[in-house]
Amino acid sequence: MKLITYNFLTSKCIRGVKVGYPLKLNVVEKKVEQQNFNPEFVQRMLPRLEWSAIKSAADIVGCAEIPENMNVETSLHDTDFLQKLHHLLLEIEIVNGSLICPETGRVFPITNGIPNMLLNEDEV
Amino acid sequence: MAGIKKYLLLFAQDFVEFRYPEIESLIKLFKINVEVPKPTPIERPYWILENVEESEVRQIASRSVSLKFVAEIWSSGTSYDEFHGNVKKLMPLIDKKYKNESFKFMVETYNKHIKLKQRIEKIETMNYLDSVLGTIDLKNPDNTFVYFEYYGIDDLNVPVHPEHIYFGRYIADGQRDLFNKISLKTRKFIGNTSMDPQLSILMANQGLCSQNDLMFDPFCGTGSMLIAGALFGSYVIGMDIDYLTLHAKTKPSRALQKVRAADESIRANMEQYNLQNLYLDVFVGDFANYPLKGNLKFDSIICDPPYGVREGLLKVEKKEGRKFTAMTEDAVHYPSLSDYKMTNLFHDLLNFSVKHLKIDGRLVCWFPIPDKFYDDTIFPQHSALKLISTSRQQLIGDTSRILLTYEKIAETGELVKNDALENVDFRMKYFTQYDKERKETRHKNHQKNLEEAEKRGIKLMNKTEWKKYVNKKRQAEAMDKDS
Ligand SMILES: C[S@@+](CC[C@H](N)C(=O)[O-])C[C@H]1O[C@@H](n2cnc3c(N)ncnc32)[C@H](O)[C@@H]1O
């Protein structure tokens, strides 16, 4: 699982959960896979990012260079920043680990890079 | 050539109903300002486009899988005499530069097969062009000239002489080579739900998939749609309810293959086609309860929703009585799956698209229907989605599927009540020749899932353990709320 996808996932689908976001990220195994840097795509993703989630994920995977706050307007043309964000969002792969619902503690496992967000009968 | 330019688009004769929507989509995608002709009958294998630029027809050709090739028309006629007369009239107007450039001829006929010898004879009838054309180069010509004879579409009644003859300059081929590139025969990971390459590319064209877009397939299975979207530069994400499919652990669908290779996966497919840079992720999830944040917007949603025998309509069953079939400590879990009524599924899909598409974004999906229930009021509709096109494909067993293309036109709206559609679910109950089979498949899958869980060393909880677990969780929830 890439962190761009992490940024899109919630546990709001669990019955009773109000926000379910951001999920807590628990990393057991990760790897880095080089991807072509495409500034235009990162630019287009900027408004779709929830910065608090991105920042805490960056801390967890040890990506120190991600700032506390992000302003979409000024970040759009900061190539250096876009490059770092590209690395964070698209090159870091969570191979094994889990996502944890912030409200209920429900654990969603990530195995072989694939998160399992399926709920149990009593949760829907 | 001086004057108004005209282009001849010659199409392949498969999936004729998909041709018009495809070209219309591409014209929208490239913002080309041209009236798309709607020739009748729809089987007519060629169209003529007027008032477009060469660069624009090249754009169409760069994406179309319906198109064989496009040529700039220089001259035409409805009899040999008229045709050659017109070409000769044109000769003084032909640009002098062609005299200094090499060329070759390409002969095409429709509805009449001709042998090589006859092709050469046809080319020889144009010998008088020597005075305005340069030297022949069959391998690497600067220009290719097209000679096209059209013998109508009635293959039981082929006329002796062509109905129409065209002469012009070849511009570009369509993208029919792409089918080979992503052929299922050579694709690393496939399943029995993998989509035909031609149709999957058509769907990506209907979806206006383009560079740097974000495309989503909520029923991605083996990921055929993800491949098609990425071919056109979209970044792709997929979801599927079936853990085993996403982990490529289902039974192989190739006749001679007994076990899946260790490296089979959706990602491996993307690497096979050098599209790994556009592959974001796939995740296991239930469309009826999807785990995506509410404000997420996709540029396109392209999918083949579940139906029929091959894979039942499934969703995680809501069990108020807290019965359970499998629950594990680490929550790797195979919930029991229940039937998902077709109407509900499509209503969910339309609502989902209104919520998660950008304005102008497109939903492209197949809609299955037994032929006896088919009529053109049956399609699900939403006031925030404009139904752009419907193309029907006849399947075996008296069923069809219709490729529906919707475009989001408003941020909010509501489902349009559709009695015809709602009747289908009811009437489908009488169409139950598949039902038993489907139940069995479901049961088998479920057993397999349980076995798989056990094999992976996961202990299944018994009823008491489960109750304890639920209670603990409830307590934790209550504490969370208090704090
Ligand atoms: C017609 S297949 C699509 C196949 C896919 N286009 C491919 O390339 O393999 C439908 C898929 O929907 C999945 N499915 C069924 N019910 C679902 C649900 N409630 N949520 C998500 N996926 C579901 C099935 O597992 C199946 O893979």
XYZ file of C-alpha atoms and ligand atoms in Angstrom:
634
model
C 0.000 0.000 0.000
C 1.232 3.399 -0.967
C 0.684 6.387 1.259
C -1.457 8.081 -1.365
C -3.932 5.253 -0.897
C -3.550 5.443 2.871
C -4.635 9.069 2.531
C -7.885 7.930 0.848
C -8.922 5.182 3.298
C -11.214 5.493 6.311
C -13.022 3.214 8.745
C -16.159 5.313 8.581
C -17.848 2.323 7.010
C -17.944 0.648 10.430
C -21.368 1.079 11.938
C -21.309 3.771 14.614
C -17.958 5.243 13.609
C -18.278 8.991 13.049
C -15.114 10.088 11.262
C -12.805 7.083 11.120
C -10.001 9.248 9.847
C -7.057 9.304 9.745
C -6.446 5.643 10.370
C -3.487 4.808 12.573
C -0.719 3.356 10.471
C 1.242 0.454 11.843
C 4.213 -0.610 9.718
C 5.741 -4.056 10.043
C 7.564 -4.170 6.744
C 8.073 -1.471 4.142
C 10.161 -0.990 1.045
C 11.015 1.792 -1.333
C 10.251 1.419 -5.016
C 11.415 3.996 -7.475
C 8.584 5.592 -9.493
C 8.846 8.204 -12.229
C 8.530 11.671 -10.793
C 5.546 13.327 -12.406
C 5.070 16.798 -10.917
C 1.727 17.319 -12.634
C 0.178 14.307 -10.954
C 1.464 15.333 -7.533
C 0.085 18.812 -8.157
C -3.288 17.354 -9.008
C -3.277 15.249 -5.861
C -2.421 18.178 -3.544
C -6.013 19.304 -2.995
C -7.023 15.679 -2.377
C -4.611 15.258 0.524
C -5.517 15.470 4.178
C -2.352 17.002 5.509
C -2.683 15.769 9.082
C -2.810 12.183 7.802
C 0.110 12.729 5.444
C 2.232 14.329 8.111
C 1.657 11.625 10.713
C 2.290 8.903 8.119
C 5.522 10.673 7.151
C 6.634 10.593 10.777
C 5.812 6.915 11.085
C 7.725 5.877 7.967
C 10.609 8.151 8.959
C 10.274 10.751 6.233
C 11.561 13.728 8.160
C 11.398 16.321 5.418
C 7.649 16.739 5.330
C 6.537 20.051 6.896
C 3.931 20.428 9.612
C 1.604 22.427 7.379
C 0.981 22.663 3.680
C -0.483 25.432 1.607
C -1.789 24.173 -1.727
C -1.244 27.478 -3.574
C 2.400 27.966 -2.605
C 3.265 24.270 -2.812
C 2.068 23.889 -6.395
C 5.244 25.305 -7.908
C 7.768 24.204 -5.320
C 9.442 21.429 -7.319
C 11.677 20.429 -4.472
C 8.664 19.963 -2.223
C 6.705 18.108 -4.922
C 9.616 15.729 -5.364
C 9.687 14.932 -1.644
C 5.953 14.475 -1.605
C 6.203 12.208 -4.640
C 8.645 10.033 -2.728
C 6.366 9.906 0.300
C 3.111 9.264 -1.566
C 4.235 6.948 -4.338
C 7.581 5.372 -3.553
C 7.142 4.068 -0.040
C 5.305 0.774 -0.054
C 3.822 -0.689 3.124
C 4.236 -4.414 2.523
C 2.971 -5.691 5.856
C 1.338 -3.912 8.719
C -2.071 -2.623 9.584
C -4.474 0.275 9.631
C -6.258 0.964 12.882
C -9.606 2.678 13.293
C -9.033 5.751 15.481
C -12.397 5.359 17.183
C -12.833 1.632 17.788
C -9.318 0.254 17.521
C -10.497 -2.166 14.833
C -7.455 -3.489 12.997
C -7.353 -3.759 9.205
C -4.412 -5.905 8.176
C -2.129 -5.112 5.254
C -0.622 -8.246 3.757
C 1.617 -8.380 0.708
C 0.932 -4.712 0.154
C -2.859 -5.163 0.046
C -5.042 -3.653 2.802
C -8.053 -5.709 3.802
C -10.835 -3.258 4.601
C -13.595 -5.849 4.693
C -15.882 -5.618 7.692
C -17.450 -8.366 9.753
C -21.135 -9.048 9.800
C -21.664 -7.240 13.075
C -19.839 -4.128 11.957
C -21.896 -3.108 8.940
C -4.890 20.067 -50.982
C -6.584 23.360 -51.301
C -10.185 23.836 -50.189
C -12.128 22.041 -47.491
C -10.393 19.018 -46.073
C -12.302 15.809 -45.738
C -11.194 12.719 -43.914
C -12.269 9.146 -44.382
C -12.447 7.056 -41.231
C -12.486 3.338 -41.996
C -13.674 1.184 -39.104
C -13.295 -2.446 -38.176
C -16.596 -4.302 -38.206
C -16.617 -5.636 -34.674
C -18.619 -3.971 -31.887
C -20.309 -1.580 -34.326
C -22.624 -0.231 -31.627
C -19.618 1.036 -29.690
C -18.146 2.986 -32.567
C -20.199 6.151 -32.434
C -19.924 6.581 -28.640
C -16.185 5.991 -28.845
C -15.529 8.610 -31.499
C -17.873 11.036 -29.812
C -16.005 10.534 -26.532
C -12.650 11.131 -28.182
C -13.914 14.292 -29.819
C -14.960 15.502 -26.404
C -11.683 14.396 -24.834
C -9.594 16.321 -27.362
C -12.060 19.207 -27.475
C -12.437 18.879 -31.221
C -15.132 21.041 -32.670
C -16.757 18.867 -35.289
C -20.131 17.406 -36.020
C -19.905 13.625 -35.716
C -21.875 12.063 -38.539
C -24.327 9.376 -37.544
C -24.430 7.340 -40.724
C -27.168 4.837 -41.222
C -27.150 1.958 -41.035
C -24.766 1.886 -38.091
C -22.893 -0.985 -39.750
C -21.614 1.351 -42.438
C -17.857 0.802 -42.198
C -16.669 4.305 -42.952
C -17.537 7.869 -42.141
C -16.457 11.151 -43.614
C -15.448 13.973 -41.300
C -15.395 17.519 -42.613
C -13.991 20.699 -41.147
C -11.356 19.094 -38.966
C -7.611 19.512 -38.879
C -5.173 16.741 -39.659
C -3.782 17.077 -36.141
C -7.270 16.433 -34.804
C -7.920 13.278 -36.784
C -4.481 12.131 -35.654
C -5.605 12.619 -32.069
C -8.686 10.500 -32.699
C -6.527 7.813 -34.291
C -4.121 7.908 -31.340
C -6.870 6.519 -29.097
C -9.580 4.807 -31.134
C -9.859 1.034 -31.165
C -12.822 1.064 -33.525
C -10.825 2.775 -36.234
C -8.670 0.898 -38.741
C -7.196 3.983 -40.318
C -7.918 7.527 -41.354
C -7.057 9.106 -44.717
C -7.371 12.570 -46.170
C -9.761 12.313 -49.114
C -8.458 13.788 -52.328
C -11.059 12.533 -54.733
C -13.994 10.182 -55.059
C -16.618 8.855 -57.430
C -19.535 6.470 -57.708
C -18.310 4.851 -60.936
C -14.835 4.248 -62.331
C -15.375 6.881 -65.033
C -16.529 9.524 -62.609
C -13.776 8.645 -60.166
C -10.885 8.824 -62.653
C -12.381 11.969 -64.134
C -12.363 13.604 -60.711
C -8.801 12.510 -59.961
C -7.611 13.920 -63.275
C -9.369 17.209 -62.615
C -7.572 17.360 -59.329
C -4.078 16.690 -60.677
C -3.087 20.281 -61.466
C -3.964 21.199 -57.863
C -1.754 18.565 -56.251
C 1.028 20.150 -54.245
C 4.351 20.175 -56.136
C 6.161 18.800 -53.110
C 4.731 15.338 -53.757
C 6.793 15.167 -56.941
C 9.918 15.187 -54.769
C 8.724 12.718 -52.191
C 8.558 8.927 -52.320
C 5.276 7.090 -52.016
C 3.454 3.784 -52.058
C -0.122 2.764 -52.719
C -2.411 0.941 -50.360
C -5.528 -0.749 -51.770
C -8.505 -1.409 -49.510
C -11.833 -2.929 -50.423
C -14.910 -3.430 -48.345
C -17.306 -6.337 -48.906
C -15.229 -7.821 -51.702
C -12.038 -9.746 -51.338
C -9.508 -9.151 -54.088
C -6.278 -10.927 -54.880
C -2.837 -9.396 -55.059
C -2.906 -9.427 -58.860
C -6.140 -7.423 -58.892
C -4.708 -4.989 -56.370
C -1.808 -4.308 -58.670
C -4.205 -3.844 -61.566
C -6.161 -1.283 -59.550
C -2.974 0.625 -58.806
C -2.079 0.528 -62.499
C -5.343 2.279 -63.387
C -3.877 5.284 -61.564
C -0.633 5.350 -63.598
C -1.466 8.787 -64.951
C -0.568 10.183 -61.510
C 3.110 9.531 -62.299
C 3.510 13.064 -63.560
C 2.676 14.553 -60.149
C 4.077 11.897 -57.791
C 7.681 11.011 -56.984
C 9.340 7.622 -56.816
C 7.898 4.465 -55.359
C 9.318 3.259 -52.069
C 7.496 0.259 -50.638
C 9.469 0.095 -47.422
C 9.831 3.645 -46.190
C 7.666 5.948 -48.251
C 7.235 9.629 -47.392
C 3.553 9.297 -48.255
C 1.092 6.457 -48.575
C -1.845 6.890 -50.919
C -5.056 5.034 -50.259
C -7.290 3.604 -52.943
C -10.544 2.399 -51.395
C -13.456 0.619 -53.033
C -16.730 0.220 -51.178
C -19.112 -2.547 -52.252
C -21.945 -1.831 -49.819
C -22.661 -3.733 -46.628
C -24.881 -6.520 -47.901
C -22.579 -9.510 -48.065
C -25.295 -11.651 -49.653
C -25.681 -9.236 -52.488
C -22.275 -7.910 -53.492
C -22.474 -5.632 -56.553
C -20.134 -6.163 -59.530
C -18.843 -2.604 -59.378
C -18.084 -0.622 -56.247
C -20.701 1.796 -54.956
C -18.009 4.274 -54.102
C -14.332 4.749 -54.849
C -12.052 6.999 -52.826
C -8.519 8.185 -53.334
C -6.502 10.027 -50.726
C -3.500 10.320 -48.494
C -3.130 7.902 -45.596
C -2.830 9.710 -42.238
C -2.697 7.200 -39.391
C -3.807 3.839 -38.068
C -6.165 3.393 -35.125
C -5.006 1.534 -32.032
C -6.006 -2.000 -32.899
C -2.439 -3.140 -32.241
C -3.063 -2.485 -28.564
C -5.211 -5.635 -28.295
C -2.197 -7.761 -28.986
C -0.131 -5.827 -26.553
C -2.527 -6.557 -23.684
C -3.858 -9.870 -24.989
C -5.222 -12.211 -22.339
C -3.265 -15.042 -23.976
C 0.039 -13.570 -22.920
C -1.059 -11.671 -19.820
C 0.599 -12.911 -16.664
C -2.391 -12.889 -14.309
C -5.907 -13.493 -15.602
C -9.094 -14.976 -14.216
C -12.410 -15.988 -15.709
C -13.675 -12.437 -15.200
C -10.857 -10.698 -17.087
C -12.273 -8.241 -19.614
C -11.661 -8.548 -23.333
C -8.817 -6.132 -24.227
C -10.738 -4.390 -26.980
C -13.724 -3.750 -24.733
C -11.594 -2.656 -21.819
C -9.837 -0.091 -24.011
C -13.198 1.061 -25.372
C -14.319 1.558 -21.787
C -11.258 3.644 -20.963
C -12.035 5.776 -24.010
C -15.662 6.138 -22.922
C -14.344 7.168 -19.522
C -12.133 9.853 -21.098
C -9.186 8.431 -19.170
C -6.204 10.657 -19.682
C -2.765 11.600 -18.451
C -2.489 12.216 -14.707
C -6.111 11.341 -14.013
C -7.166 9.280 -11.041
C -9.263 6.291 -12.108
C -11.100 3.883 -9.812
C -12.539 0.422 -10.381
C -14.653 -0.645 -7.396
C -14.996 -4.206 -8.752
C -11.487 -4.606 -10.115
C -11.130 -8.417 -9.995
C -7.964 -9.255 -11.897
C -7.489 -5.621 -12.831
C -8.294 -5.503 -16.574
C -9.793 -2.038 -16.297
C -6.791 -0.793 -14.392
C -4.585 -1.821 -17.292
C -6.786 -0.021 -19.817
C -6.912 3.184 -17.772
C -3.161 3.179 -17.252
C -2.539 2.614 -20.978
C -3.841 6.149 -21.436
C -1.830 7.622 -18.608
C -4.336 7.504 -15.747
C -3.215 6.549 -12.272
C -5.351 3.629 -11.152
C -6.825 2.221 -7.932
C -8.961 -0.882 -7.585
C -11.127 -2.512 -4.965
C -12.626 -5.973 -4.822
C -14.475 -7.960 -2.200
C -12.555 -11.107 -3.020
C -9.345 -11.433 -1.009
C -8.231 -14.448 -2.993
C -8.527 -12.691 -6.352
C -6.544 -9.666 -5.242
C -3.874 -11.943 -3.806
C -3.943 -14.031 -6.999
C -4.753 -17.174 -5.046
C -7.851 -18.246 -6.923
C -7.848 -21.349 -9.086
C -6.097 -20.646 -12.387
C -8.515 -20.063 -15.241
C -6.164 -21.200 -17.999
C -7.108 -24.676 -19.114
C -3.639 -26.161 -18.910
C -2.460 -24.405 -15.796
C -2.768 -26.305 -12.522
C -1.361 -23.821 -10.018
C -0.825 -20.099 -10.080
C 2.740 -18.943 -10.485
C 4.106 -17.304 -7.355
C 4.602 -13.992 -9.103
C 1.120 -13.677 -10.597
C -0.596 -10.481 -9.489
C -2.256 -7.334 -10.713
C 0.982 -5.500 -10.057
C 2.892 -8.049 -12.128
C 0.509 -7.342 -15.028
C 1.210 -3.651 -14.755
C 4.924 -4.395 -14.832
C 4.485 -6.669 -17.819
C 3.079 -3.713 -19.753
C 5.502 -1.229 -18.220
C 2.650 0.613 -16.501
C 3.875 0.134 -12.929
C 4.399 3.870 -12.559
C 0.662 4.382 -12.895
C -0.378 1.622 -10.548
C -1.357 2.959 -7.151
C -3.046 0.137 -5.253
C -5.747 -2.442 -4.926
C -7.487 -3.170 -1.647
C -10.059 -5.613 -0.323
C -13.369 -3.906 0.354
C -17.118 -4.213 -0.030
C -18.792 -1.763 -2.350
C -21.890 -1.782 -0.144
C -19.680 -0.439 2.677
C -16.687 1.094 1.024
C -13.778 2.485 3.054
C -13.060 5.712 1.175
C -13.100 9.180 2.639
C -16.179 11.179 1.768
C -14.576 14.060 -0.110
C -12.403 11.934 -2.382
C -12.925 12.745 -6.067
C -12.003 10.505 -8.967
C -11.689 11.611 -12.577
C -13.310 8.420 -13.777
C -14.969 5.282 -12.446
C -14.776 2.328 -14.784
C -16.015 -1.109 -13.927
C -17.715 -4.361 -14.731
C -20.040 -4.908 -11.780
C -20.606 -8.488 -10.627
C -23.431 -10.519 -12.123
C -24.455 -13.886 -13.412
C -23.017 -17.264 -12.663
C -19.348 -16.486 -12.903
C -19.400 -14.416 -9.772
C -22.554 -13.749 -7.807
C -23.537 -10.320 -6.584
C -22.123 -10.286 -3.119
C -21.894 -7.992 -0.176
C -21.073 -8.432 3.450
C -24.196 -9.598 5.130
C -25.580 -7.532 7.946
C -26.195 -9.824 10.856
C -28.006 -8.199 13.692
C -28.136 -11.418 15.661
C -24.338 -11.405 15.810
C -24.113 -14.804 14.282
C -20.793 -15.337 12.679
C -18.991 -17.725 10.465
C -15.371 -16.838 10.966
C -13.616 -14.364 13.170
C -9.977 -14.248 14.032
C -7.797 -12.502 16.560
C -5.914 -10.476 14.034
C -9.131 -9.698 12.232
C -8.110 -11.368 8.993
C -11.541 -12.496 8.392
C -13.813 -13.857 5.742
C -17.265 -12.545 6.444
C -20.237 -14.320 5.038
C -21.437 -12.719 1.868
C -25.031 -12.250 0.934
C -26.797 -11.519 -2.314
C -26.655 -7.968 -3.474
C -29.807 -7.118 -5.393
C -29.003 -5.794 -8.815
C -31.141 -2.681 -8.482
C -29.466 -1.839 -5.186
C -26.051 -2.365 -6.626
C -26.703 0.012 -9.513
C -28.349 2.558 -7.266
C -25.307 2.405 -5.006
C -23.044 2.749 -8.018
C -24.853 5.846 -9.277
C -24.915 7.448 -5.838
C -21.269 6.602 -5.330
C -20.384 8.210 -8.661
C -22.273 11.400 -7.894
C -20.391 11.647 -4.625
C -16.946 10.632 -5.827
C -16.626 11.906 -9.390
C -15.410 15.342 -10.316
C -17.862 17.430 -12.327
C -17.669 16.205 -15.955
C -16.118 12.978 -14.713
C -17.499 9.780 -16.172
C -18.873 6.512 -14.898
C -18.567 3.658 -17.383
C -20.096 0.335 -16.420
C -21.716 -2.764 -17.829
C -25.363 -3.432 -17.149
C -26.450 -7.055 -17.599
C -29.966 -7.941 -18.640
C -31.760 -11.035 -19.910
C -32.934 -10.221 -23.429
C -36.578 -10.756 -22.614
C -36.472 -7.912 -20.084
C -34.551 -5.529 -22.276
C -35.937 -2.197 -23.333
C -34.343 1.178 -23.448
C -36.131 2.548 -20.388
C -34.575 -0.054 -18.143
C -31.313 1.758 -17.408
C -30.747 3.183 -13.937
C -30.747 6.995 -13.901
C -29.736 9.783 -11.566
C -30.572 13.450 -11.965
C -26.916 14.440 -11.388
C -25.667 12.032 -14.062
C -26.288 12.435 -17.743
C -26.596 9.125 -19.569
C -24.246 9.686 -22.509
C -24.495 6.408 -24.359
C -25.749 2.845 -24.242
C -24.127 0.153 -26.366
C -25.473 -3.335 -26.338
C -23.459 -6.500 -26.621
C -25.332 -9.732 -27.162
C -24.048 -12.595 -25.040
C -24.790 -16.280 -25.263
C -27.792 -17.623 -23.376
C -30.287 -14.944 -24.374
C -28.680 -12.252 -22.300
C -27.052 -8.976 -23.169
C -24.908 -6.519 -21.418
C -25.090 -2.845 -22.123
C -22.159 -0.527 -21.738
C -23.487 2.556 -19.962
C -21.598 5.836 -19.942
C -22.675 8.589 -17.569
C -21.262 12.050 -17.053
C -21.569 13.919 -13.793
C -23.395 17.184 -14.402
C -24.248 18.341 -10.859
C -22.912 17.962 -7.335
C -26.203 16.693 -5.964
C -29.391 15.157 -7.205
C -31.394 12.051 -6.768
C -32.041 8.667 -8.243
C -34.763 8.692 -10.829
C -37.514 6.299 -9.948
C -37.633 3.599 -12.544
C -40.424 1.065 -12.367
C -39.103 -0.954 -15.271
C -35.805 -1.475 -13.472
C -37.385 -2.284 -10.146
C -39.582 -4.833 -11.837
C -36.536 -6.636 -13.098
C -35.297 -7.692 -9.686
C -38.726 -9.089 -9.032
C -39.000 -10.743 -12.399
C -35.481 -12.056 -12.138
C -36.783 -14.333 -9.418
C -38.484 -16.212 -12.211
C -35.301 -16.289 -14.132
C -33.677 -18.662 -11.749
C -31.960 -21.227 -13.870
C -28.708 -19.853 -12.485
C -29.730 -19.395 -8.913
C -28.928 -22.833 -7.631
C -25.593 -22.879 -9.325
C -24.797 -19.487 -7.894
C -25.565 -20.578 -4.370
C -23.332 -23.580 -4.749
C -20.489 -21.462 -6.069
C -20.907 -19.124 -3.172
C -20.837 -21.919 -0.676
C -17.755 -23.455 -2.272
C -15.959 -20.120 -2.253
C -16.801 -19.620 1.344
C -15.468 -23.021 2.348
C -12.307 -22.310 0.408
C -11.903 -19.014 2.205
C -12.192 -20.729 5.559
C -9.667 -23.375 4.599
C -7.352 -20.705 3.340
C -7.588 -18.860 6.654
C -6.767 -22.002 8.508
C -3.857 -22.829 6.240
C -2.410 -19.465 6.935
C -2.294 -20.448 10.572
C -5.198 -18.332 11.643
C -7.224 -19.731 14.474
C -10.953 -19.286 14.100
C -12.751 -18.171 17.212
C -15.582 -20.198 18.641
C -18.803 -18.616 19.747
C -17.765 -17.896 23.356
C -14.465 -16.378 22.329
C -16.289 -14.257 19.840
C -18.702 -12.973 22.476
C -15.811 -12.073 24.764
C -14.105 -10.277 21.914
C -17.195 -8.286 21.067
C -17.780 -7.370 24.697
C -14.217 -6.214 25.139
C -14.517 -4.138 22.039
C -17.745 -2.582 23.237
C -16.171 -1.698 26.550
C -13.240 -0.122 24.791
C -15.645 1.856 22.625
C -17.571 3.016 25.675
C -14.356 4.122 27.336
C -13.325 5.969 24.187
C -16.599 7.845 24.290
C -16.245 8.738 27.969
C -12.792 10.141 27.594
C -17.397 -8.990 -13.414
S -16.155 -9.095 -12.219
C -15.052 -7.804 -12.707
C -13.798 -8.401 -13.211
C -12.695 -7.471 -13.560
N -13.099 -6.482 -14.557
C -11.482 -8.222 -14.014
O -10.726 -7.700 -14.792
O -11.247 -9.354 -13.560
C -16.909 -8.475 -10.760
C -16.027 -8.446 -9.534
O -16.755 -7.832 -8.489
C -16.369 -8.429 -7.267
N -17.433 -8.139 -6.290
C -18.595 -8.777 -6.076
N -19.302 -8.187 -5.109
C -18.583 -7.121 -4.687
C -18.777 -6.118 -3.703
N -19.876 -6.096 -2.945
N -17.814 -5.175 -3.546
C -16.690 -5.198 -4.296
N -16.445 -6.132 -5.231
C -17.377 -7.082 -5.430
C -16.162 -9.870 -7.622
O -15.261 -10.471 -6.698
C -15.587 -9.786 -9.026
O -14.175 -9.835 -9.005
